[in-house]
CSV table of C-alpha atoms in Angstrom, one decimal:
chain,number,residue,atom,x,y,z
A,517,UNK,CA,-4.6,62.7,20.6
A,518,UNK,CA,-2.0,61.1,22.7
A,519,UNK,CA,-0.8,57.6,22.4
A,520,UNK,CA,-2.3,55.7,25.4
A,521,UNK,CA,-0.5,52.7,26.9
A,522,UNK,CA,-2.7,49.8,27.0
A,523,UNK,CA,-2.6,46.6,29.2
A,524,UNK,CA,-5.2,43.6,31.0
A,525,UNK,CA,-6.2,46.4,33.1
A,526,UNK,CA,-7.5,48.9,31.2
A,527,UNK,CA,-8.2,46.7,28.1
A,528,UNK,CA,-11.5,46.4,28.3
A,529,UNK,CA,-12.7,49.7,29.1
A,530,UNK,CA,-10.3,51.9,26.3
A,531,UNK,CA,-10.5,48.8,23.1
A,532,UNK,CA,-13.8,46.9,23.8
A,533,UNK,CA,-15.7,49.4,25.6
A,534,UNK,CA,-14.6,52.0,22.5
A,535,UNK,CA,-16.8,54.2,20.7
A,536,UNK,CA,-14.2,55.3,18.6
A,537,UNK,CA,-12.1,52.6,16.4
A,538,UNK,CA,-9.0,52.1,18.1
A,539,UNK,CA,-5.5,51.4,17.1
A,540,UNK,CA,-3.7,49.0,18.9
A,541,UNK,CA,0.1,48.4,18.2
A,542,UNK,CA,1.1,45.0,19.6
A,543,UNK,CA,5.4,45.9,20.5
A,544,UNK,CA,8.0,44.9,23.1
A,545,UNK,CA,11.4,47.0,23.5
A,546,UNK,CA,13.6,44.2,22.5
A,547,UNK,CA,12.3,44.2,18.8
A,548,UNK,CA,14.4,46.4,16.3
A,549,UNK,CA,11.1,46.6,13.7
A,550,UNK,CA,8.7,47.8,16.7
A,551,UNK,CA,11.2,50.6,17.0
A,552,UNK,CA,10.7,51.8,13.6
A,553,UNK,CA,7.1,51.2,14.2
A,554,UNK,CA,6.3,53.3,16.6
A,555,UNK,CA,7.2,57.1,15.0
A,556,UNK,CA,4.5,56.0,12.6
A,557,UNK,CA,2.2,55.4,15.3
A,558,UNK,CA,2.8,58.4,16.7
A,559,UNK,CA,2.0,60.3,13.6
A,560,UNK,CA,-0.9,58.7,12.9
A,561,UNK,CA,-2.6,59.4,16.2
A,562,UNK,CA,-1.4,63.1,15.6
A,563,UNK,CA,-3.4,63.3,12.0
A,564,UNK,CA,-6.2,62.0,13.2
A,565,UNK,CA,-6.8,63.7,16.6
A,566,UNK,CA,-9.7,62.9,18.0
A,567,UNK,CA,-11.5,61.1,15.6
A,568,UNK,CA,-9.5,57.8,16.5
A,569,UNK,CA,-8.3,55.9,20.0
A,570,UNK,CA,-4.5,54.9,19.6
A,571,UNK,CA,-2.9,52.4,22.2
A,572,UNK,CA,0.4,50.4,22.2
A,573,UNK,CA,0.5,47.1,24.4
A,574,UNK,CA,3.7,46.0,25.4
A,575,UNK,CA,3.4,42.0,24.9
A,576,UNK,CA,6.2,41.2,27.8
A,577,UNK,CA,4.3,42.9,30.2
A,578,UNK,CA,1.1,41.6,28.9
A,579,UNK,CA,1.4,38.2,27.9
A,580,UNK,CA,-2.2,37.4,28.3
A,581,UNK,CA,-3.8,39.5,25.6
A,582,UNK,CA,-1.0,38.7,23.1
A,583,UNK,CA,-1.7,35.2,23.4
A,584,UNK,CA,-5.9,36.2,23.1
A,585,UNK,CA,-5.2,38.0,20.0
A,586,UNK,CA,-2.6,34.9,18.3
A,587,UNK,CA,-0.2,37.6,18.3
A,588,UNK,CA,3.1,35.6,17.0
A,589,UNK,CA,5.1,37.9,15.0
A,590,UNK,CA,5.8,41.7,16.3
A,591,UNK,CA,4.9,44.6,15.4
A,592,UNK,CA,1.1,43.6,14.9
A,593,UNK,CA,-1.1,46.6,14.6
A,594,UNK,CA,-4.9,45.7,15.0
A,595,UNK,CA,-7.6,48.1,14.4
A,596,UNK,CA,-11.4,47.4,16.5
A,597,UNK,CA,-14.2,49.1,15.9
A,598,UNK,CA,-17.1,48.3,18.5
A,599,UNK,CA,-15.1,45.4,20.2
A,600,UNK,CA,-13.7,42.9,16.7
A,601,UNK,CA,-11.2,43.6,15.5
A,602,UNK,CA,-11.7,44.7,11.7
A,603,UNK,CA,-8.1,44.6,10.4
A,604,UNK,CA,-4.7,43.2,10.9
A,605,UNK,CA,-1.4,44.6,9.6
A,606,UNK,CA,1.8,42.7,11.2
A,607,UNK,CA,5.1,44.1,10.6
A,608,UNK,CA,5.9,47.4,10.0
A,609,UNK,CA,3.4,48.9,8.1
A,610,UNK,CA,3.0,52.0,5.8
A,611,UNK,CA,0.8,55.2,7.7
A,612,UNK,CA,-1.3,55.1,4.4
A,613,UNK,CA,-2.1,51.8,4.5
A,614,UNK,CA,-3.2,52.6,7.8
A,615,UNK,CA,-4.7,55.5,7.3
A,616,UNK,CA,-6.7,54.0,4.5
A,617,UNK,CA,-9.0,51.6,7.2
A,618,UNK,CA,-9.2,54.7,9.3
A,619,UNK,CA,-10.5,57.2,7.4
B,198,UNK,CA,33.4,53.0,10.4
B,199,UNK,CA,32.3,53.8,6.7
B,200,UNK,CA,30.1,56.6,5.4
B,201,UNK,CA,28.3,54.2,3.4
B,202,UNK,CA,27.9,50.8,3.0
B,203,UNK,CA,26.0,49.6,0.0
B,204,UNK,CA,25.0,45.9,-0.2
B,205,UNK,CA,25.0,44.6,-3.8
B,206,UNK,CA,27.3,45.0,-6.5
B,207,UNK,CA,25.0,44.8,-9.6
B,208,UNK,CA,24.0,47.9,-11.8
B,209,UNK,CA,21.8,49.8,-9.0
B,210,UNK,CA,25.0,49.3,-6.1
B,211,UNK,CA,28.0,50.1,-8.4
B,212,UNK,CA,26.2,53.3,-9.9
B,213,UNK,CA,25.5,54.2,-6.3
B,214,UNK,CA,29.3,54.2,-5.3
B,215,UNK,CA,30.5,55.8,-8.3
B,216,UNK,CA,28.7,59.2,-6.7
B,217,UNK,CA,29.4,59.0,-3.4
B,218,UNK,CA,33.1,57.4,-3.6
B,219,UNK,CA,33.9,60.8,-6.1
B,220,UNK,CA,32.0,62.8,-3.8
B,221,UNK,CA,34.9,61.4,-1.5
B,222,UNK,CA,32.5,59.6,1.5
B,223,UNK,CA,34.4,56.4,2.2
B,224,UNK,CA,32.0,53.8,0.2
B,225,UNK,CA,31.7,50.0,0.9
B,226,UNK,CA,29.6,47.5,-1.4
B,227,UNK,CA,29.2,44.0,0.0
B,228,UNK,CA,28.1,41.4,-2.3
B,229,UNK,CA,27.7,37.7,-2.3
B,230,UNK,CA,28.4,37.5,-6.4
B,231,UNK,CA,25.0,36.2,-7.1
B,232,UNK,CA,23.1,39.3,-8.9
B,233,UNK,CA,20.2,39.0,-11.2
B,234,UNK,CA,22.2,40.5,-13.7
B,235,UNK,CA,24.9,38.3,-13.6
B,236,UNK,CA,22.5,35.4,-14.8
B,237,UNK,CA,20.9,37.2,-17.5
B,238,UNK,CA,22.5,36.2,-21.0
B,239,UNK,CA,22.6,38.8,-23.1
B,240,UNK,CA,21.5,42.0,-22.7
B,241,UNK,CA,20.2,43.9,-25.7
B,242,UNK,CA,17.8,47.2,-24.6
B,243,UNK,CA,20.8,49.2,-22.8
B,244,UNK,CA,22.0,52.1,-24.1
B,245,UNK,CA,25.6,52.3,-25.5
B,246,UNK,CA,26.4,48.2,-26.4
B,247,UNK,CA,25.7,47.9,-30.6
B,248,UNK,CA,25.9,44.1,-30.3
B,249,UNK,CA,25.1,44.0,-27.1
B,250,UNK,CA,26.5,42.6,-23.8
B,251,UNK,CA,26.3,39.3,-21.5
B,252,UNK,CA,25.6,39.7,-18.3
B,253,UNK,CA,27.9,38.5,-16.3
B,254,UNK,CA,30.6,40.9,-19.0
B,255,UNK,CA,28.7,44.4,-17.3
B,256,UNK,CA,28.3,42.7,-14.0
B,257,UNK,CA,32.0,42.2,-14.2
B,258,UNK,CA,32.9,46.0,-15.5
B,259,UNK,CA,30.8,47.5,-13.2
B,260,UNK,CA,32.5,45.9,-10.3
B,261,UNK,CA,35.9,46.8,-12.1
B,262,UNK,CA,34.6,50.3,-12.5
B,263,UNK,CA,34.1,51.1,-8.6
B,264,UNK,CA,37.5,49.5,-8.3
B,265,UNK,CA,39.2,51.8,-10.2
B,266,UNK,CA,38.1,54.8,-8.2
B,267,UNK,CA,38.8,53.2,-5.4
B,268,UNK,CA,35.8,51.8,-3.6
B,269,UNK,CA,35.8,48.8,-1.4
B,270,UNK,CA,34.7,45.6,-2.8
B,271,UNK,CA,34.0,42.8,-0.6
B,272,UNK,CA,32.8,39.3,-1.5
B,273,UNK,CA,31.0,38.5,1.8
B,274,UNK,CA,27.3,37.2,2.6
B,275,UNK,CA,24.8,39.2,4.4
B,276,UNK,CA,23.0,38.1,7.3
B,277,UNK,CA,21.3,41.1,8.6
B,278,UNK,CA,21.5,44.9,9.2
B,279,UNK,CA,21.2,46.3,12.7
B,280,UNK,CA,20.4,50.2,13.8
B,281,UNK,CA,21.3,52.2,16.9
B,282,UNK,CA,21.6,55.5,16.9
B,283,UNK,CA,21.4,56.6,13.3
B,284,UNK,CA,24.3,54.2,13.1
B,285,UNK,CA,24.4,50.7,11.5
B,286,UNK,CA,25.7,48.0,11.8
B,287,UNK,CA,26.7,45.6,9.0
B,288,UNK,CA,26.8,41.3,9.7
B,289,UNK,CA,28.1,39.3,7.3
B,290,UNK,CA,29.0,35.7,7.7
B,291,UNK,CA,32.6,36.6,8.5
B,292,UNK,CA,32.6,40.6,9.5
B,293,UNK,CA,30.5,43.2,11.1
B,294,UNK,CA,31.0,46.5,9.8
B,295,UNK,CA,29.7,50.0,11.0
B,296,UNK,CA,28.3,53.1,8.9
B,297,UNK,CA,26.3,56.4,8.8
B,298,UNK,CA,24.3,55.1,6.2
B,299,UNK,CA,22.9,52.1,4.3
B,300,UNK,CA,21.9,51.7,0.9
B,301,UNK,CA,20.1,48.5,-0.3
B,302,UNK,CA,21.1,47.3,-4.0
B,303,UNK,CA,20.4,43.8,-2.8
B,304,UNK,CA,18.2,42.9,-6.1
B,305,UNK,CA,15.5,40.5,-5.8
B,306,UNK,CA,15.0,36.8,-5.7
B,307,UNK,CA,13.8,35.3,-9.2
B,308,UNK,CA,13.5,32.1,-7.9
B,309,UNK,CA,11.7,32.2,-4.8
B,310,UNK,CA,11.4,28.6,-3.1
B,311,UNK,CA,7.2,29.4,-3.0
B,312,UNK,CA,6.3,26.7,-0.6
B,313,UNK,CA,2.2,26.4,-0.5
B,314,UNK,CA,1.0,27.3,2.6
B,315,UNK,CA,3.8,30.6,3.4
B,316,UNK,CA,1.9,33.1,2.0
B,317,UNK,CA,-1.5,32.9,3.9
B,318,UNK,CA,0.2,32.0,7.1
B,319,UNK,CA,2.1,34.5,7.3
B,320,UNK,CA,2.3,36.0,10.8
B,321,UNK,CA,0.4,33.2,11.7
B,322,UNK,CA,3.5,31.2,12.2
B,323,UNK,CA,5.4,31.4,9.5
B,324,UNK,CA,8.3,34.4,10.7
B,325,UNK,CA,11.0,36.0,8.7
B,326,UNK,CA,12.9,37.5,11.9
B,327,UNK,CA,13.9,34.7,14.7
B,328,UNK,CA,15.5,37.8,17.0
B,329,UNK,CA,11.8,39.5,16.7
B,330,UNK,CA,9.5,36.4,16.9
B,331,UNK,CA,11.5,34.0,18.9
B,332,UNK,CA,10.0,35.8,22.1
B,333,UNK,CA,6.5,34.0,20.8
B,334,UNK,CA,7.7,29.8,20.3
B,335,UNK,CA,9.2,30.0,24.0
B,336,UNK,CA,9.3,26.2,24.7
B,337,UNK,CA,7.6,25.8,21.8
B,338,UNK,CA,8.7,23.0,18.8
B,339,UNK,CA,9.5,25.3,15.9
B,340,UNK,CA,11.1,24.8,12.0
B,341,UNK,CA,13.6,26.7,10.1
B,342,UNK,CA,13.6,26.5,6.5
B,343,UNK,CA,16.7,26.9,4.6
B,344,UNK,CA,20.4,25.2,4.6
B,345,UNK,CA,23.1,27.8,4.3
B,346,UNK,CA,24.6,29.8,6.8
B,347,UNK,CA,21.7,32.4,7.1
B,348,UNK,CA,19.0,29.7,8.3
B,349,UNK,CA,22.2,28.5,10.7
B,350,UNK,CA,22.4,32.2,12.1
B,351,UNK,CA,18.5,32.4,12.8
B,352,UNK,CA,18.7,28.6,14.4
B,353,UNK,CA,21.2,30.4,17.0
B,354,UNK,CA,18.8,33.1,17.6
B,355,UNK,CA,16.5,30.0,18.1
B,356,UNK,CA,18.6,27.7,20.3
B,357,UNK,CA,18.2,29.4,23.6
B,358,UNK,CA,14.2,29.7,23.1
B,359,UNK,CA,12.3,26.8,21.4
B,360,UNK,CA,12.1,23.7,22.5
B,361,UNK,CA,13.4,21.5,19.6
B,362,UNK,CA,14.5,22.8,16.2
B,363,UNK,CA,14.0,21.0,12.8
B,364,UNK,CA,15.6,22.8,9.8
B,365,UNK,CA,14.0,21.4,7.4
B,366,UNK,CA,16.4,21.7,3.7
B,367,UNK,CA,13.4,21.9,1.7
B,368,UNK,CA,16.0,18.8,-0.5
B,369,UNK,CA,19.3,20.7,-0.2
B,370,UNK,CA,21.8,19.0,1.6
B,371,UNK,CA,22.0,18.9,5.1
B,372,UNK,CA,24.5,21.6,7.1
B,373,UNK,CA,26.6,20.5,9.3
B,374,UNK,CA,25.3,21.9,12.5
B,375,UNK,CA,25.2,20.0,15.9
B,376,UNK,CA,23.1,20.3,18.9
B,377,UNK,CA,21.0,18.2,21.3
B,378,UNK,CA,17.8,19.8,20.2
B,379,UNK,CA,17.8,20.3,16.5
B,380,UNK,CA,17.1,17.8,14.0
B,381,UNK,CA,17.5,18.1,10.3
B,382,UNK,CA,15.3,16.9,7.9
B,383,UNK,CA,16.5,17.0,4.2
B,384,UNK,CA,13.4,15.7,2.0
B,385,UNK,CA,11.8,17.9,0.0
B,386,UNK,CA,8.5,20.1,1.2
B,387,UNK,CA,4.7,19.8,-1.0
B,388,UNK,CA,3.3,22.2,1.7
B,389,UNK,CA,2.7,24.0,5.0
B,390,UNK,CA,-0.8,23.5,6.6
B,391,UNK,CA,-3.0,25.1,9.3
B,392,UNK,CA,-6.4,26.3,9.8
B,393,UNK,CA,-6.0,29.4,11.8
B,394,UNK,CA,-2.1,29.1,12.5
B,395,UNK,CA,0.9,26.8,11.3
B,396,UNK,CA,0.2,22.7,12.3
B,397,UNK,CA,1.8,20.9,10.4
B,398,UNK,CA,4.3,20.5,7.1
B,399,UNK,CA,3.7,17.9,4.8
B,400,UNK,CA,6.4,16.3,2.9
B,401,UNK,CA,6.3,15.7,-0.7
B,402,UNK,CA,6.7,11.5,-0.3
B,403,UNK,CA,3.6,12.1,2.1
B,404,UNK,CA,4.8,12.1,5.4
B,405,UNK,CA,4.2,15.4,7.7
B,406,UNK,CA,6.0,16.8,10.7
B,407,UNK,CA,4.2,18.8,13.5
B,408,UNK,CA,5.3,22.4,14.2
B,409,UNK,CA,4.1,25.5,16.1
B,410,UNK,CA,6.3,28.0,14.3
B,411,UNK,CA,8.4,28.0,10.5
B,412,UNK,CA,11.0,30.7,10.4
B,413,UNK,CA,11.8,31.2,6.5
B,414,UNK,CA,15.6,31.8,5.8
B,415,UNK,CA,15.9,29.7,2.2
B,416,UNK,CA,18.8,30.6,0.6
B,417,UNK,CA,20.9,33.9,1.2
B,418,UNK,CA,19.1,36.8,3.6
B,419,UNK,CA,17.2,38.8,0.6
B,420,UNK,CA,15.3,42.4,0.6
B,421,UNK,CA,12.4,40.6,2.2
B,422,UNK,CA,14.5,39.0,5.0
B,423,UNK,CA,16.9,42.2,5.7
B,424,UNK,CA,13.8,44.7,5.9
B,425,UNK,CA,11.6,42.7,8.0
B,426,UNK,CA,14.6,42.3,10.5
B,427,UNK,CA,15.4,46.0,10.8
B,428,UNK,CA,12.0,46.9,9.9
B,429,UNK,CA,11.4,48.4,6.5
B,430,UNK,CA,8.2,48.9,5.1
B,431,UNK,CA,7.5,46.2,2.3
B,432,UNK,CA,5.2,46.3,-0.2
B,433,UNK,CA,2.2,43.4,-0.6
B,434,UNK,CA,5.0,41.7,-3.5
B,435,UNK,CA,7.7,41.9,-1.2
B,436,UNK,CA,9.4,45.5,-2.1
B,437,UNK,CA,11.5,47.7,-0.1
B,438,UNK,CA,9.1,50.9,0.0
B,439,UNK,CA,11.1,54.1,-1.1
B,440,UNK,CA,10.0,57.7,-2.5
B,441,UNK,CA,11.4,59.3,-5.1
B,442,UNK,CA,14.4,59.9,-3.5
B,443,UNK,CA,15.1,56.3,-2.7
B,444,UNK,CA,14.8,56.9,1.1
B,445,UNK,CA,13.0,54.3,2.7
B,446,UNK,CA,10.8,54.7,5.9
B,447,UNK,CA,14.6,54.4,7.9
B,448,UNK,CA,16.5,57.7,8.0
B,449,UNK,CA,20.0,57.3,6.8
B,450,UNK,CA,18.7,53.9,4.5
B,451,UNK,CA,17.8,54.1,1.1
B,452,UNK,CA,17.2,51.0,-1.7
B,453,UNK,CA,17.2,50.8,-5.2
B,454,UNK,CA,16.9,48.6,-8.5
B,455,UNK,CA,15.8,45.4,-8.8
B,456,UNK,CA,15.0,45.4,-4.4
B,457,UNK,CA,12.4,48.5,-5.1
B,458,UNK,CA,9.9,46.6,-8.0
B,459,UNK,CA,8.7,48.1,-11.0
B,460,UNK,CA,10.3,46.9,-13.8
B,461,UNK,CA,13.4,45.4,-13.3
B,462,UNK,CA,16.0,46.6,-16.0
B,463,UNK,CA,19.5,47.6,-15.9
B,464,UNK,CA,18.3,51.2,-16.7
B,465,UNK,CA,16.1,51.4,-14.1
B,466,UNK,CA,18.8,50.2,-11.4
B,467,UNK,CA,21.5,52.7,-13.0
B,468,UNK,CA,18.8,55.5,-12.5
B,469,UNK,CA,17.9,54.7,-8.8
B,470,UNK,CA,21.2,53.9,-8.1
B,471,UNK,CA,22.4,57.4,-8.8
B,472,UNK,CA,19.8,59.5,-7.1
B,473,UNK,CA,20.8,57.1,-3.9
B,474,UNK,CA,24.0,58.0,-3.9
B,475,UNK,CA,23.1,61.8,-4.8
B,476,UNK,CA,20.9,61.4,-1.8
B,477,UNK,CA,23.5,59.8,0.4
B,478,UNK,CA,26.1,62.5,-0.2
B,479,UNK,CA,23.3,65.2,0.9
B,480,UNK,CA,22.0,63.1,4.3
B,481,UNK,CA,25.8,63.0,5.2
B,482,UNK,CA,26.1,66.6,5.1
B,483,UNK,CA,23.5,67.5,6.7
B,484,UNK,CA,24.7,64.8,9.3
């Protein structure tokens, strides 16, 4: 499944809203780590299709739900399931240990 | 521009360079003379020594050794790696230098400063990266921890952001760094408190400072600090992340020895050492 871009405005509806657990990388384009982040992002959503909602906020243009979430260190990857979030990884992470609360 | 760079000149870095330096790829280590093995007294389980050998004697060889063939040796302190391009970039405190590849020998820290309070807040206002997490303590009245010149280079990356700046020394002596809005504090740290996020540090004579943000940056930049910065997966005990092939999650960076985990012995850093260089010399050719 593709990667969706996530922001205030659609927020609600594709994380909270979510059937599905979702993925949600916290990044900005300035930040060296989130670049090495994101191909394993990318991976992941491609493993696990459809079974999983994958989203990437960009925290310059979305201040607001940064601050919501503390996010203070980048990347942050949270995982929700049915609107909490259920796990935090920050930093770059490795796909299994991803994968692992996924699955 | 170099076709690697290796950063560390114990065991793991040295056997690295003697396969890609005869393999002719122009070969750089960078060290700060401060390995594990350079402290140990004597070692006993290696093969080939009957009585034998002190640690700083092998350290010394080995550096000798990748002298001899003809690989760079430079006595300079790291202060982070950069990447663009499958290129990298090198900082030390007095060069930058550029390469096509990277391999970490860095060792590890045996005596981590383990301030209470780090650990658990971890991400929660305690940062390894000021470049990455500066964005976050805009305005905001953050610490560095540390005293030489790698918490000096992540007070820069500071300066322009936060609002005030305490490096605290953690009891080293002060550095001699000047500007209107960072203090030094020198006394020595009992620990770093906050319920959900970082409030406050406590001093060990029982006074306590207030702070929204610690960057950590004790000492010299270590595996933890150079990984987080470029970003390298670590492992939960602070461990570059490699495969059997000493490539990390980076292409065109690999780690080995002490840096990796497991057990850390000489043998262990001459094995990974080699199958990085032996991996080196392939990525470059198939450059």
């Amino acid at each position: 499944m593709s990667v969706l871009t996530l922001g205030n405005e659609n927020f609600k509806e594709e994380v909270l809203n979510s059937e599905k657990q979702v993925l949600v990388d916290f990044y900005a384009d300035w930040c060296g780590p989130c670049k090495m982040m994101s191909p394993i992002i990318d991976e992941i959503a491609e493993e696990l299709g459809e079974n999983v909602k994958v989203g990437k906020i960009n925290v310059d243009n979305n201040q607001e739900l940064a601050i919501q979430y503390d996010v203070m260190s980048i990347p942050t990857i949270m995982i929700f399931n049915k609107g909490n979030i259920v796990k935090t990884f920050i930093g770059v992470t490795d796909k299994n240990e991803i994968l692992g609360y996924l699955k | 521009m170099y076709d690697v760079i290796i950063i560390g000149a114990g065991p793991a870095g040295v056997s690295a360079s003697l396969y890609t330096k005869r393999a002719n790829k122009k070969t750089l280590i960078i060290h700060n003379d401060n390995g594990g093995l350079k402290k140990a007294q004597k070692i006993e389980n290696y093969y080939g020594f009957e009585n034998g050998i002190e640690g700083e004697e092998l350290y010394q060889i080995g550096i000798k050794q990748a002298e001899n063939i003809g690989v760079e040796v430079k006595k300079e302190e790291i202060i982070k790696i950069e990447s663009a391009n499958e290129k990298f970039k090198v900082v030390t405190d007095l060069n930058i230098y550029e390469a096509n590849s990277i391999i970490i020998a860095i060792g590890t820290k045996r005596n981590k400063a383990n301030i209470k309070g780090i650990k658990e807040l971890e991400g929660k206002g305690i940062s390894y990266c000021a470049i990455c997490d500066g964005f976050f303590y805009r305005n905001k009245n953050v610490s560095v921890i540390g005293s030489g010149n790698y918490a000096l280079s992540e007070t820069n990356d500071l300066l322009p952001i936060a609002n005030k700046i305490t490096i605290l020394t953690n009891g080293e002596k002060a550095p001699e760094f000047r500007a209107d809005n960072v203090e030094v504090i020198t006394k020595p740290i009992e620990k770093i408190e906050g319920k959900n996020k970082v409030e406050e540090v406590l001093f060990k004579d029982n006074t306590k400072i207030k702070t929204e943000g610690i960057f950590i940056a004790q000492g010299t930049a270590g595996s933890i600090e150079l990984a987080k910065k470029i970003g390298l997966v670590t492992t939960d005990n602070g461990n570059i992340k490699v495969n059997e092939k000493m490539e990390t999650n980076i292409k065109g960076i690999y780690a080995c020895g002490d840096c990796t985990g497991d057990i850390l012995q000489v043998s262990k850093a001459v094995y990974e050492g080699a199958v990085a260089g032996l991996e080196v010399i392939k990525y470059l050719k198939n450059k």
